[in-house]
Amino acid sequence: MPARPELYALITWYFLNEFKQSKHSVTSCLHETAYLILPALVFLLLISSLLGNQTS
């Protein structure tokens, strides 16, 4: 599967935004971010692998 730099950049930007906006503890921020990002990341990886399989 080809790497998607824009995907990683988007995730990094989102995480940094969440971290800056969050005034509570770092672990709480990490948990919230993980709960939001992990399902989306799995979904995006699934979609991209399906698309990659169709084109090849």
C-alpha positions as semicolon CSV with decimal commas, in nm:
position;residue;x (nm);y (nm);z (nm)
1;M;0,000;0,000;0,000
2;P;0,149;0,337;-0,095
3;A;0,217;0,585;0,183
4;R;-0,016;0,884;0,197
5;P;0,183;1,185;0,326
6;E;-0,125;1,407;0,324
7;L;-0,308;1,159;0,547
8;Y;-0,026;1,159;0,802
9;A;-0,003;1,538;0,783
10;L;-0,376;1,569;0,844
11;I;-0,361;1,337;1,145
12;T;-0,063;1,523;1,288
13;W;-0,232;1,861;1,237
14;Y;-0,553;1,734;1,396
15;F;-0,366;1,596;1,696
16;L;-0,173;1,920;1,748
17;N;-0,495;2,121;1,722
18;E;-0,668;1,901;1,978
19;F;-0,366;1,925;2,203
20;K;-0,355;2,306;2,186
21;Q;-0,729;2,345;2,245
22;S;-0,732;2,101;2,533
23;K;-0,666;2,252;2,875
24;H;-0,690;1,924;3,064
25;S;-0,430;1,650;3,114
26;V;-0,221;1,507;2,835
27;T;-0,336;1,148;2,893
28;S;-0,699;1,255;2,868
29;C;-0,622;1,436;2,544
30;L;-0,443;1,128;2,411
31;H;-0,740;0,908;2,497
32;E;-0,989;1,141;2,330
33;T;-0,771;1,174;2,021
34;A;-0,719;0,798;2,000
35;Y;-1,094;0,732;2,024
36;L;-1,157;0,981;1,742
37;I;-0,862;0,902;1,515
38;L;-0,822;0,525;1,538
39;P;-1,162;0,430;1,389
40;A;-1,120;0,692;1,119
41;L;-0,765;0,575;1,046
42;V;-0,874;0,211;1,021
43;F;-1,160;0,312;0,791
44;L;-0,930;0,521;0,568
45;L;-0,671;0,245;0,550
46;L;-0,943;-0,004;0,456
47;I;-1,076;0,225;0,183
48;S;-0,729;0,300;0,046
49;S;-0,637;-0,068;0,039
50;L;-0,961;-0,151;-0,141
51;L;-0,896;0,125;-0,395
52;G;-0,537;0,008;-0,432
53;N;-0,655;-0,347;-0,499
54;Q;-0,900;-0,227;-0,764
55;T;-0,643;-0,022;-0,957
56;S;-0,373;-0,291;-0,959
